mmCIF file of C-alpha atoms in Angstrom:
data_model
loop_
_atom_site.group_PDB
_atom_site.id
_atom_site.type_symbol
_atom_site.label_atom_id
_atom_site.label_comp_id
_atom_site.label_asym_id
_atom_site.label_seq_id
_atom_site.Cartn_x
_atom_site.Cartn_y
_atom_site.Cartn_z
ATOM 1 C CA UNK A 1 0.000 0.000 0.000
ATOM 2 C CA UNK A 2 1.405 3.437 -0.946
ATOM 3 C CA UNK A 3 0.966 6.311 1.524
ATOM 4 C CA UNK A 4 -0.667 4.240 4.247
ATOM 5 C CA UNK A 5 -2.193 6.236 7.119
ATOM 6 C CA UNK A 6 0.120 5.800 10.097
ATOM 7 C CA UNK A 7 -1.206 3.883 13.110
ATOM 8 C CA UNK A 8 -1.379 6.915 15.481
ATOM 9 C CA UNK A 9 -3.524 8.789 12.924
ATOM 10 C CA UNK A 10 -5.805 5.785 12.472
ATOM 11 C CA UNK A 11 -6.149 5.511 16.259
ATOM 12 C CA UNK A 12 -6.962 9.228 16.559
ATOM 13 C CA UNK A 13 -9.624 9.003 13.818
ATOM 14 C CA UNK A 14 -11.199 5.845 15.251
ATOM 15 C CA UNK A 15 -11.176 7.265 18.790
ATOM 16 C CA UNK A 16 -12.733 10.553 17.664
ATOM 17 C CA UNK A 17 -15.551 8.704 15.933
ATOM 18 C CA UNK A 18 -16.206 6.300 18.810
ATOM 19 C CA UNK A 19 -15.905 8.939 21.570
ATOM 20 C CA UNK A 20 -18.350 11.085 19.581
ATOM 21 C CA UNK A 21 -20.821 8.241 19.122
ATOM 22 C CA UNK A 22 -20.693 6.621 22.583
ATOM 23 C CA UNK A 23 -18.782 8.892 24.948
ATOM 24 C CA UNK A 24 -15.315 8.389 26.397
ATOM 25 C CA UNK A 25 -16.132 5.746 29.024
ATOM 26 C CA UNK A 26 -18.363 3.637 26.795
ATOM 27 C CA UNK A 27 -15.857 3.450 23.923
ATOM 28 C CA UNK A 28 -13.530 0.551 24.791
ATOM 29 C CA UNK A 29 -9.848 0.135 23.943
ATOM 30 C CA UNK A 30 -10.796 -3.056 22.108
ATOM 31 C CA UNK A 31 -13.330 -1.238 19.881
ATOM 32 C CA UNK A 32 -10.973 1.638 19.127
ATOM 33 C CA UNK A 33 -8.023 -0.560 18.196
ATOM 34 C CA UNK A 34 -10.253 -2.839 16.100
ATOM 35 C CA UNK A 35 -11.744 0.146 14.215
ATOM 36 C CA UNK A 36 -8.204 1.477 13.664
ATOM 37 C CA UNK A 37 -6.985 -1.960 12.415
ATOM 38 C CA UNK A 38 -4.283 -1.852 15.102
ATOM 39 C CA UNK A 39 -3.286 -4.381 17.737
ATOM 40 C CA UNK A 40 -4.724 -4.217 21.245
ATOM 41 C CA UNK A 41 -1.515 -2.717 22.678
ATOM 42 C CA UNK A 42 -1.296 0.106 20.103
ATOM 43 C CA UNK A 43 -2.919 2.764 22.321
ATOM 44 C CA UNK A 44 -0.474 2.041 25.149
ATOM 45 C CA UNK A 45 2.434 2.022 22.708
ATOM 46 C CA UNK A 46 1.581 5.265 20.902
ATOM 47 C CA UNK A 47 -0.257 7.314 23.555
ATOM 48 C CA UNK A 48 0.413 5.735 26.960
ATOM 49 C CA UNK A 49 -3.157 5.572 28.264
ATOM 50 C CA UNK A 50 -6.728 5.857 26.973
ATOM 51 C CA UNK A 51 -6.948 9.208 28.812
ATOM 52 C CA UNK A 52 -3.894 10.462 26.911
ATOM 53 C CA UNK A 53 -5.496 9.307 23.654
ATOM 54 C CA UNK A 54 -8.600 11.298 24.654
ATOM 55 C CA UNK A 55 -6.494 14.415 25.261
ATOM 56 C CA UNK A 56 -4.757 13.908 21.895
ATOM 57 C CA UNK A 57 -8.173 13.683 20.160
ATOM 58 C CA UNK A 58 -9.400 16.850 21.913
ATOM 59 C CA UNK A 59 -6.141 18.628 21.084
ATOM 60 C CA UNK A 60 -6.362 17.758 17.396
ATOM 61 C CA UNK A 61 -10.018 18.807 17.037
ATOM 62 C CA UNK A 62 -9.586 22.005 19.094
ATOM 63 C CA UNK A 63 -6.419 22.921 17.173
ATOM 64 C CA UNK A 64 -8.204 22.573 13.816
ATOM 65 C CA UNK A 65 -11.120 24.618 15.155
ATOM 66 C CA UNK A 66 -8.875 27.426 16.456
ATOM 67 C CA UNK A 67 -6.650 27.426 13.369
ATOM 68 C CA UNK A 68 -9.571 28.148 11.035
ATOM 69 C CA UNK A 69 -10.839 30.940 13.264
ATOM 70 C CA UNK A 70 -7.434 32.580 13.614
ATOM 71 C CA UNK A 71 -6.994 32.481 9.811
ATOM 72 C CA UNK A 72 -10.478 33.948 9.253
ATOM 73 C CA UNK A 73 -9.697 36.825 11.636
ATOM 74 C CA UNK A 74 -6.399 37.725 9.929
ATOM 75 C CA UNK A 75 -5.913 41.209 8.405
ATOM 76 C CA UNK A 76 -6.445 43.258 6.291
ATOM 77 C CA UNK A 77 -10.295 43.466 6.049
ATOM 78 C CA UNK A 78 -12.356 45.782 8.293
ATOM 79 C CA UNK A 79 -13.262 44.304 11.700
ATOM 80 C CA UNK A 80 -16.947 43.577 10.915
ATOM 81 C CA UNK A 81 -15.933 41.557 7.840
ATOM 82 C CA UNK A 82 -13.335 39.651 9.854
ATOM 83 C CA UNK A 83 -15.968 38.745 12.458
ATOM 84 C CA UNK A 84 -18.323 37.580 9.672
ATOM 85 C CA UNK A 85 -15.432 35.480 8.321
ATOM 86 C CA UNK A 86 -15.083 33.928 11.794
ATOM 87 C CA UNK A 87 -18.762 32.901 11.642
ATOM 88 C CA UNK A 88 -18.163 31.399 8.187
ATOM 89 C CA UNK A 89 -15.091 29.525 9.508
ATOM 90 C CA UNK A 90 -17.112 28.030 12.375
ATOM 91 C CA UNK A 91 -19.909 26.835 10.095
ATOM 92 C CA UNK A 92 -17.284 25.483 7.663
ATOM 93 C CA UNK A 93 -15.506 23.602 10.434
ATOM 94 C CA UNK A 94 -18.676 21.853 11.596
ATOM 95 C CA UNK A 95 -19.682 21.037 8.002
ATOM 96 C CA UNK A 96 -16.308 19.310 7.549
ATOM 97 C CA UNK A 97 -16.291 17.596 10.977
ATOM 98 C CA UNK A 98 -19.885 16.471 11.546
ATOM 99 C CA UNK A 99 -18.897 14.343 14.559
ATOM 100 C CA UNK A 100 -17.257 17.282 16.383
ATOM 101 C CA UNK A 101 -20.456 18.660 18.002
ATOM 102 C CA UNK A 102 -21.345 15.342 19.590
ATOM 103 C CA UNK A 103 -17.761 14.850 20.782
ATOM 104 C CA UNK A 104 -18.114 18.245 22.456
ATOM 105 C CA UNK A 105 -21.457 17.268 24.007
ATOM 106 C CA UNK A 106 -19.987 14.129 25.561
ATOM 107 C CA UNK A 107 -17.032 16.117 26.888
ATOM 108 C CA UNK A 108 -19.368 18.687 28.467
ATOM 109 C CA UNK A 109 -21.845 16.093 29.793
ATOM 110 C CA UNK A 110 -18.997 14.288 31.583
ATOM 111 C CA UNK A 111 -18.562 17.434 33.706
ATOM 112 C CA UNK A 112 -15.377 18.723 35.282
ATOM 113 C CA UNK A 113 -13.120 21.466 33.956
ATOM 114 C CA UNK A 114 -12.200 21.727 30.256
ATOM 115 C CA UNK A 115 -9.130 19.655 29.282
ATOM 116 C CA UNK A 116 -5.893 21.670 29.069
ATOM 117 C CA UNK A 117 -5.435 21.316 25.282
ATOM 118 C CA UNK A 118 -8.954 22.711 24.742
ATOM 119 C CA UNK A 119 -8.366 25.685 27.050
ATOM 120 C CA UNK A 120 -5.122 26.478 25.208
ATOM 121 C CA UNK A 121 -6.987 26.680 21.880
ATOM 122 C CA UNK A 122 -9.858 28.686 23.411
ATOM 123 C CA UNK A 123 -7.286 31.227 24.623
ATOM 124 C CA UNK A 124 -5.835 31.424 21.126
ATOM 125 C CA UNK A 125 -9.318 32.178 19.711
ATOM 126 C CA UNK A 126 -10.019 34.752 22.426
ATOM 127 C CA UNK A 127 -6.749 36.563 21.737
ATOM 128 C CA UNK A 128 -7.416 36.672 18.012
ATOM 129 C CA UNK A 129 -10.926 38.068 18.589
ATOM 130 C CA UNK A 130 -9.574 40.615 21.087
ATOM 131 C CA UNK A 131 -7.022 41.883 18.556
ATOM 132 C CA UNK A 132 -9.720 42.394 15.915
ATOM 133 C CA UNK A 133 -12.182 44.001 18.336
ATOM 134 C CA UNK A 134 -9.639 46.423 19.815
ATOM 135 C CA UNK A 135 -8.563 47.520 16.358
ATOM 136 C CA UNK A 136 -12.166 47.762 15.157
ATOM 137 C CA UNK A 137 -13.118 49.939 18.145
ATOM 138 C CA UNK A 138 -10.054 52.149 17.636
ATOM 139 C CA UNK A 139 -10.938 52.560 13.938
ATOM 140 C CA UNK A 140 -14.601 53.344 14.672
ATOM 141 C CA UNK A 141 -15.808 50.167 12.935
ATOM 142 C CA UNK A 142 -17.241 48.646 16.130
ATOM 143 C CA UNK A 143 -18.868 50.091 19.249
ATOM 144 C CA UNK A 144 -16.789 49.860 22.446
ATOM 145 C CA UNK A 145 -17.410 46.288 23.621
ATOM 146 C CA UNK A 146 -15.656 43.626 25.670
ATOM 147 C CA UNK A 147 -13.995 41.211 23.176
ATOM 148 C CA UNK A 148 -14.979 38.299 25.418
ATOM 149 C CA UNK A 149 -18.650 39.078 24.736
ATOM 150 C CA UNK A 150 -18.064 39.296 20.994
ATOM 151 C CA UNK A 151 -16.411 35.868 20.992
ATOM 152 C CA UNK A 152 -19.245 34.565 23.182
ATOM 153 C CA UNK A 153 -22.011 35.755 20.834
ATOM 154 C CA UNK A 154 -20.312 34.309 17.756
ATOM 155 C CA UNK A 155 -19.261 30.975 19.254
ATOM 156 C CA UNK A 156 -22.490 30.337 21.203
ATOM 157 C CA UNK A 157 -24.772 30.788 18.193
ATOM 158 C CA UNK A 158 -22.502 28.900 15.765
ATOM 159 C CA UNK A 159 -21.853 25.960 18.086
ATOM 160 C CA UNK A 160 -25.500 25.748 19.168
ATOM 161 C CA UNK A 161 -26.569 25.440 15.543
ATOM 162 C CA UNK A 162 -23.975 22.704 14.947
ATOM 163 C CA UNK A 163 -25.252 20.841 18.018
ATOM 164 C CA UNK A 164 -28.946 21.301 17.243
ATOM 165 C CA UNK A 165 -29.107 21.365 13.455
ATOM 166 C CA UNK A 166 -31.161 18.221 12.822
ATOM 167 C CA UNK A 167 -33.485 19.069 15.735
ATOM 168 C CA UNK A 168 -33.863 22.702 14.638
ATOM 169 C CA UNK A 169 -34.601 21.596 11.072
ATOM 170 C CA UNK A 170 -37.324 19.274 12.367
ATOM 171 C CA UNK A 171 -38.743 22.052 14.551
ATOM 172 C CA UNK A 172 -38.777 24.500 11.624
ATOM 173 C CA UNK A 173 -40.317 21.836 9.364
ATOM 174 C CA UNK A 174 -37.371 22.154 6.961
ATOM 175 C CA UNK A 175 -34.985 19.526 5.545
ATOM 176 C CA UNK A 176 -31.572 19.389 7.310
ATOM 177 C CA UNK A 177 -29.668 20.598 4.243
ATOM 178 C CA UNK A 178 -26.677 22.872 3.592
ATOM 179 C CA UNK A 179 -29.136 25.637 2.577
ATOM 180 C CA UNK A 180 -30.458 25.775 6.144
ATOM 181 C CA UNK A 181 -26.919 26.025 7.562
ATOM 182 C CA UNK A 182 -26.161 28.789 5.033
ATOM 183 C CA UNK A 183 -29.267 30.748 6.095
ATOM 184 C CA UNK A 184 -28.393 30.461 9.795
ATOM 185 C CA UNK A 185 -24.792 31.431 9.048
ATOM 186 C CA UNK A 186 -26.012 34.607 7.289
ATOM 187 C CA UNK A 187 -28.295 35.311 10.241
ATOM 188 C CA UNK A 188 -25.498 34.939 12.806
ATOM 189 C CA UNK A 189 -23.136 37.128 10.761
ATOM 190 C CA UNK A 190 -25.834 39.789 10.357
ATOM 191 C CA UNK A 191 -26.760 39.634 14.051
ATOM 192 C CA UNK A 192 -23.136 40.135 15.058
ATOM 193 C CA UNK A 193 -22.582 42.957 12.558
ATOM 194 C CA UNK A 194 -25.667 44.824 13.806
ATOM 195 C CA UNK A 195 -25.129 44.096 17.503
ATOM 196 C CA UNK A 196 -21.572 45.460 17.516
ATOM 197 C CA UNK A 197 -21.980 48.287 14.988
ATOM 198 C CA UNK A 198 -20.739 51.693 16.175
ATOM 199 C CA UNK A 199 -23.224 53.670 18.265
ATOM 200 C CA UNK A 200 -25.299 55.965 16.072
ATOM 201 C CA UNK A 201 -24.486 54.078 12.871
ATOM 202 C CA UNK A 202 -27.386 53.651 10.455
ATOM 203 C CA UNK A 203 -28.207 49.947 10.559
ATOM 204 C CA UNK B 1 -44.800 14.403 58.691
ATOM 205 C CA UNK B 2 -47.066 17.188 57.421
ATOM 206 C CA UNK B 3 -47.172 17.921 53.678
ATOM 207 C CA UNK B 4 -44.933 15.022 52.653
ATOM 208 C CA UNK B 5 -43.720 15.101 49.050
ATOM 209 C CA UNK B 6 -45.626 12.406 47.144
ATOM 210 C CA UNK B 7 -43.676 9.438 45.788
ATOM 211 C CA UNK B 8 -44.036 10.365 42.065
ATOM 212 C CA UNK B 9 -42.588 13.827 42.797
ATOM 213 C CA UNK B 10 -39.717 12.339 44.775
ATOM 214 C CA UNK B 11 -39.007 9.926 41.894
ATOM 215 C CA UNK B 12 -39.077 12.775 39.362
ATOM 216 C CA UNK B 13 -36.665 14.849 41.455
ATOM 217 C CA UNK B 14 -34.280 11.958 42.092
ATOM 218 C CA UNK B 15 -34.368 10.895 38.429
ATOM 219 C CA UNK B 16 -33.717 14.457 37.220
ATOM 220 C CA UNK B 17 -30.683 14.741 39.491
ATOM 221 C CA UNK B 18 -29.260 11.327 38.586
ATOM 222 C CA UNK B 19 -29.949 11.616 34.836
ATOM 223 C CA UNK B 20 -28.236 15.018 34.939
ATOM 224 C CA UNK B 21 -25.212 13.691 36.817
ATOM 225 C CA UNK B 22 -24.683 10.355 35.050
ATOM 226 C CA UNK B 23 -26.872 10.212 31.957
ATOM 227 C CA UNK B 24 -30.002 8.166 31.380
ATOM 228 C CA UNK B 25 -28.402 4.755 30.804
ATOM 229 C CA UNK B 26 -25.909 4.992 33.676
ATOM 230 C CA UNK B 27 -28.529 6.000 36.283
ATOM 231 C CA UNK B 28 -30.042 2.735 37.507
ATOM 232 C CA UNK B 29 -33.577 2.068 38.717
ATOM 233 C CA UNK B 30 -32.046 0.946 42.006
ATOM 234 C CA UNK B 31 -30.197 4.257 42.506
ATOM 235 C CA UNK B 32 -33.204 6.361 41.558
ATOM 236 C CA UNK B 33 -35.626 4.562 43.853
ATOM 237 C CA UNK B 34 -33.097 4.594 46.706
ATOM 238 C CA UNK B 35 -32.487 8.359 46.299
ATOM 239 C CA UNK B 36 -36.276 8.895 46.232
ATOM 240 C CA UNK B 37 -36.738 6.731 49.360
ATOM 241 C CA UNK B 38 -39.175 4.558 47.395
ATOM 242 C CA UNK B 39 -39.344 0.814 46.878
ATOM 243 C CA UNK B 40 -37.728 -0.833 43.889
ATOM 244 C CA UNK B 41 -41.059 -1.305 42.113
ATOM 245 C CA UNK B 42 -42.145 2.355 42.483
ATOM 246 C CA UNK B 43 -41.025 3.427 38.990
ATOM 247 C CA UNK B 44 -42.995 0.606 37.368
ATOM 248 C CA UNK B 45 -46.005 1.361 39.555
ATOM 249 C CA UNK B 46 -46.086 5.144 38.976
ATOM 250 C CA UNK B 47 -44.582 5.548 35.492
ATOM 251 C CA UNK B 48 -44.580 2.134 33.787
ATOM 252 C CA UNK B 49 -40.980 2.057 32.546
ATOM 253 C CA UNK B 50 -37.693 3.876 33.120
ATOM 254 C CA UNK B 51 -38.116 5.381 29.632
ATOM 255 C CA UNK B 52 -41.527 6.769 30.632
ATOM 256 C CA UNK B 53 -39.966 8.234 33.791
ATOM 257 C CA UNK B 54 -37.332 9.858 31.545
ATOM 258 C CA UNK B 55 -40.066 11.381 29.362
ATOM 259 C CA UNK B 56 -41.884 12.628 32.480
ATOM 260 C CA UNK B 57 -38.670 14.295 33.723
ATOM 261 C CA UNK B 58 -38.077 15.945 30.336
ATOM 262 C CA UNK B 59 -41.717 17.036 30.187
ATOM 263 C CA UNK B 60 -41.583 18.635 33.617
ATOM 264 C CA UNK B 61 -38.318 20.511 32.995
ATOM 265 C CA UNK B 62 -39.319 21.613 29.471
ATOM 266 C CA UNK B 63 -42.754 22.733 30.701
ATOM 267 C CA UNK B 64 -41.215 24.900 33.441
ATOM 268 C CA UNK B 65 -38.766 26.332 30.924
ATOM 269 C CA UNK B 66 -41.489 27.169 28.378
ATOM 270 C CA UNK B 67 -43.889 28.507 31.004
ATOM 271 C CA UNK B 68 -41.419 31.142 32.205
ATOM 272 C CA UNK B 69 -40.655 32.235 28.659
ATOM 273 C CA UNK B 70 -44.315 32.485 27.679
ATOM 274 C CA UNK B 71 -45.017 34.590 30.782
ATOM 275 C CA UNK B 72 -42.032 36.854 30.067
ATOM 276 C CA UNK B 73 -43.259 37.443 26.512
ATOM 277 C CA UNK B 74 -46.797 38.388 27.580
ATOM 278 C CA UNK B 75 -48.210 41.865 26.755
ATOM 279 C CA UNK B 76 -48.330 44.824 27.173
ATOM 280 C CA UNK B 77 -44.683 46.017 26.925
ATOM 281 C CA UNK B 78 -43.036 46.921 23.585
ATOM 282 C CA UNK B 79 -41.551 43.964 21.697
ATOM 283 C CA UNK B 80 -37.868 44.722 22.473
ATOM 284 C CA UNK B 81 -38.641 44.790 26.205
ATOM 285 C CA UNK B 82 -40.545 41.525 25.951
ATOM 286 C CA UNK B 83 -37.565 39.888 24.214
ATOM 287 C CA UNK B 84 -35.238 41.218 26.941
ATOM 288 C CA UNK B 85 -37.658 39.749 29.510
ATOM 289 C CA UNK B 86 -37.361 36.391 27.717
ATOM 290 C CA UNK B 87 -33.560 36.546 28.152
ATOM 291 C CA UNK B 88 -34.075 37.332 31.843
ATOM 292 C CA UNK B 89 -36.495 34.395 32.162
ATOM 293 C CA UNK B 90 -33.982 32.003 30.627
ATOM 294 C CA UNK B 91 -31.170 33.122 32.938
ATOM 295 C CA UNK B 92 -33.568 32.922 35.886
ATOM 296 C CA UNK B 93 -34.649 29.402 34.958
ATOM 297 C CA UNK B 94 -31.072 28.106 34.816
ATOM 298 C CA UNK B 95 -30.191 29.875 38.083
ATOM 299 C CA UNK B 96 -33.098 28.038 39.747
ATOM 300 C CA UNK B 97 -32.435 24.675 38.038
ATOM 301 C CA UNK B 98 -28.653 24.310 37.972
ATOM 302 C CA UNK B 99 -28.863 20.642 36.942
ATOM 303 C CA UNK B 100 -31.005 21.415 33.862
ATOM 304 C CA UNK B 101 -28.094 22.238 31.491
ATOM 305 C CA UNK B 102 -26.335 18.962 32.142
ATOM 306 C CA UNK B 103 -29.598 17.030 31.776
ATOM 307 C CA UNK B 104 -29.926 18.714 28.383
ATOM 308 C CA UNK B 105 -26.325 17.805 27.472
ATOM 309 C CA UNK B 106 -26.910 14.130 28.230
ATOM 310 C CA UNK B 107 -30.122 14.183 26.215
ATOM 311 C CA UNK B 108 -28.332 15.738 23.241
ATOM 312 C CA UNK B 109 -25.217 13.535 23.547
ATOM 313 C CA UNK B 110 -27.414 10.415 23.418
ATOM 314 C CA UNK B 111 -28.380 11.448 19.886
ATOM 315 C CA UNK B 112 -31.643 10.754 18.083
ATOM 316 C CA UNK B 113 -34.594 13.113 17.686
ATOM 317 C CA UNK B 114 -35.823 15.314 20.549
ATOM 318 C CA UNK B 115 -38.402 13.595 22.808
ATOM 319 C CA UNK B 116 -42.019 14.512 22.023
ATOM 320 C CA UNK B 117 -42.686 16.408 25.279
ATOM 321 C CA UNK B 118 -39.652 18.624 24.601
ATOM 322 C CA UNK B 119 -40.733 19.374 21.023
ATOM 323 C CA UNK B 120 -44.210 20.331 22.270
ATOM 324 C CA UNK B 121 -42.724 22.907 24.642
ATOM 325 C CA UNK B 122 -40.277 24.204 22.014
ATOM 326 C CA UNK B 123 -43.269 24.808 19.719
ATOM 327 C CA UNK B 124 -44.993 26.730 22.500
ATOM 328 C CA UNK B 125 -41.908 28.960 22.896
ATOM 329 C CA UNK B 126 -41.608 29.471 19.131
ATOM 330 C CA UNK B 127 -45.265 30.496 18.857
ATOM 331 C CA UNK B 128 -44.931 32.975 21.713
ATOM 332 C CA UNK B 129 -41.817 34.520 20.143
ATOM 333 C CA UNK B 130 -43.514 34.649 16.730
ATOM 334 C CA UNK B 131 -46.486 36.547 18.182
ATOM 335 C CA UNK B 132 -44.205 39.148 19.774
ATOM 336 C CA UNK B 133 -41.998 39.501 16.680
ATOM 337 C CA UNK B 134 -44.917 39.859 14.246
ATOM 338 C CA UNK B 135 -46.485 42.542 16.443
ATOM 339 C CA UNK B 136 -43.128 44.277 16.951
ATOM 340 C CA UNK B 137 -42.474 44.372 13.207
ATOM 341 C CA UNK B 138 -46.001 45.660 12.519
ATOM 342 C CA UNK B 139 -45.538 48.398 15.162
ATOM 343 C CA UNK B 140 -42.109 49.412 13.804
ATOM 344 C CA UNK B 141 -40.348 48.310 16.995
ATOM 345 C CA UNK B 142 -38.334 45.555 15.255
ATOM 346 C CA UNK B 143 -36.862 45.174 11.788
ATOM 347 C CA UNK B 144 -38.561 42.597 9.544
ATOM 348 C CA UNK B 145 -37.047 39.313 10.700
ATOM 349 C CA UNK B 146 -37.955 35.627 10.801
ATOM 350 C CA UNK B 147 -39.193 34.880 14.366
ATOM 351 C CA UNK B 148 -37.406 31.539 14.255
ATOM 352 C CA UNK B 149 -34.090 33.397 14.023
ATOM 353 C CA UNK B 150 -34.999 35.687 16.925
ATOM 354 C CA UNK B 151 -35.792 32.661 19.106
ATOM 355 C CA UNK B 152 -32.577 31.013 17.931
ATOM 356 C CA UNK B 153 -30.357 33.974 18.866
ATOM 357 C CA UNK B 154 -31.911 34.322 22.312
ATOM 358 C CA UNK B 155 -32.029 30.625 23.200
ATOM 359 C CA UNK B 156 -28.602 29.724 21.788
ATOM 360 C CA UNK B 157 -26.730 32.410 23.724
ATOM 361 C CA UNK B 158 -28.675 31.892 26.974
ATOM 362 C CA UNK B 159 -28.438 28.090 26.948
ATOM 363 C CA UNK B 160 -24.769 28.131 25.925
ATOM 364 C CA UNK B 161 -23.957 30.326 28.908
ATOM 365 C CA UNK B 162 -25.872 27.980 31.227
ATOM 366 C CA UNK B 163 -23.950 25.008 29.804
ATOM 367 C CA UNK B 164 -20.543 26.690 29.840
ATOM 368 C CA UNK B 165 -20.698 29.050 32.817
ATOM 369 C CA UNK B 166 -18.024 27.515 35.035
ATOM 370 C CA UNK B 167 -15.734 26.950 32.027
ATOM 371 C CA UNK B 168 -16.315 30.478 30.701
ATOM 372 C CA UNK B 169 -15.632 31.940 34.130
ATOM 373 C CA UNK B 170 -12.340 30.015 34.275
ATOM 374 C CA UNK B 171 -11.434 31.170 30.760
ATOM 375 C CA UNK B 172 -12.195 34.795 31.628
ATOM 376 C CA UNK B 173 -10.278 34.474 34.900
ATOM 377 C CA UNK B 174 -13.396 35.476 36.853
ATOM 378 C CA UNK B 175 -15.198 33.759 39.749
ATOM 379 C CA UNK B 176 -18.327 31.815 38.704
ATOM 380 C CA UNK B 177 -20.699 34.125 40.558
ATOM 381 C CA UNK B 178 -24.181 35.554 39.921
ATOM 382 C CA UNK B 179 -22.540 38.858 38.901
ATOM 383 C CA UNK B 180 -21.004 37.129 35.874
ATOM 384 C CA UNK B 181 -24.371 35.645 34.880
ATOM 385 C CA UNK B 182 -25.952 39.095 35.280
ATOM 386 C CA UNK B 183 -23.321 40.687 33.027
ATOM 387 C CA UNK B 184 -23.801 38.044 30.325
ATOM 388 C CA UNK B 185 -27.586 38.400 30.627
ATOM 389 C CA UNK B 186 -27.285 42.170 30.006
ATOM 390 C CA UNK B 187 -24.993 41.471 27.070
ATOM 391 C CA UNK B 188 -27.411 38.987 25.464
ATOM 392 C CA UNK B 189 -30.377 41.344 25.970
ATOM 393 C CA UNK B 190 -28.428 44.257 24.483
ATOM 394 C CA UNK B 191 -27.203 42.126 21.563
ATOM 395 C CA UNK B 192 -30.752 41.059 20.747
ATOM 396 C CA UNK B 193 -32.137 44.601 21.083
ATOM 397 C CA UNK B 194 -29.500 46.003 18.736
ATOM 398 C CA UNK B 195 -29.538 43.107 16.273
ATOM 399 C CA UNK B 196 -33.297 43.304 15.728
ATOM 400 C CA UNK B 197 -33.762 47.077 16.007
ATOM 401 C CA UNK B 198 -35.686 48.689 13.116
ATOM 402 C CA UNK B 199 -33.586 49.515 10.046
ATOM 403 C CA UNK B 200 -32.271 53.054 10.230
ATOM 404 C CA UNK B 201 -32.866 53.377 13.983
ATOM 405 C CA UNK B 202 -30.119 55.182 15.904
ATOM 406 C CA UNK B 203 -28.491 52.497 18.060
#
């Protein structure tokens, strides 16, 4: 086989899928290694423990999530356009990783503090948003607002849609299709643009 | 004992707490009946099955949730104030039922469609929001907007804060205190007011 996927990558993919489907505790080492076509000792060999495999899965997903957001927020566009690009990046991420929302739900339902690798990526996102918001306020493109709240409004609405999309489609009586995601994405971007527009600006 | 809590109520309370803490599958009939100080056959006697007890728990929580929102949206205040009152009702509900967010997380993490009793209450909320939005648009208090999107923006931000509050507090480097919830509540209300203000209104 040319370009085979290395065992650690196969383990990470299999673990992400099984943790997303069943939760961390319910997904067994036996299932993960079987799905990854690896031997039963492969998790110990490559990651040490199942918990360390879990942290590696969270790290990889959170890193991909943060990377897209940081890229979307990069200069040189005006701040409101960069925030709209962040919304687009979030919807794009969840379209490409449909098992990510449920992985997140299991992680949250388990309780306890966020894993370190996730917090590190959240900080990266927060810093990128803060840079854009501070510059946007200084340039008169945004009203004076705490960057934490801007990040909160964008992430909460985008993640909630990713979590709820099939249920929201059913509730709205619409098919769960990319067109619905596109309409909600436009709504979130518009909401954010209007909510953080400079005071006195015509909306 | 005067005014003892009836067995079905004790079972509902114990089940809500244990489902929230451990998830539906992991919370056993034995644990629930023990926590409710009821005999092992009490769930079968009062509810039929564990699944029917689960639906009764969801129904009770969702009904309380919807009831507060419907009351907050009642006339006669202007539409923007009624939407801000809905935000306040949501934050108030989660302050009073701190185990509700995690119950919701387990329900969502389990996958599958929303249980019928939950959908019924979501429809009630949607109808109440739609009434307020249609009247607000007709009276020039809101820009023309799909009521579904208004409900989405309010519920997504309020529920996400309830789910994430301790993690968001840690990320912001702030104590997880009612003052933080109050600040986020003001932010969500202000965001919604600005986002759905009439076109051309001074913000």
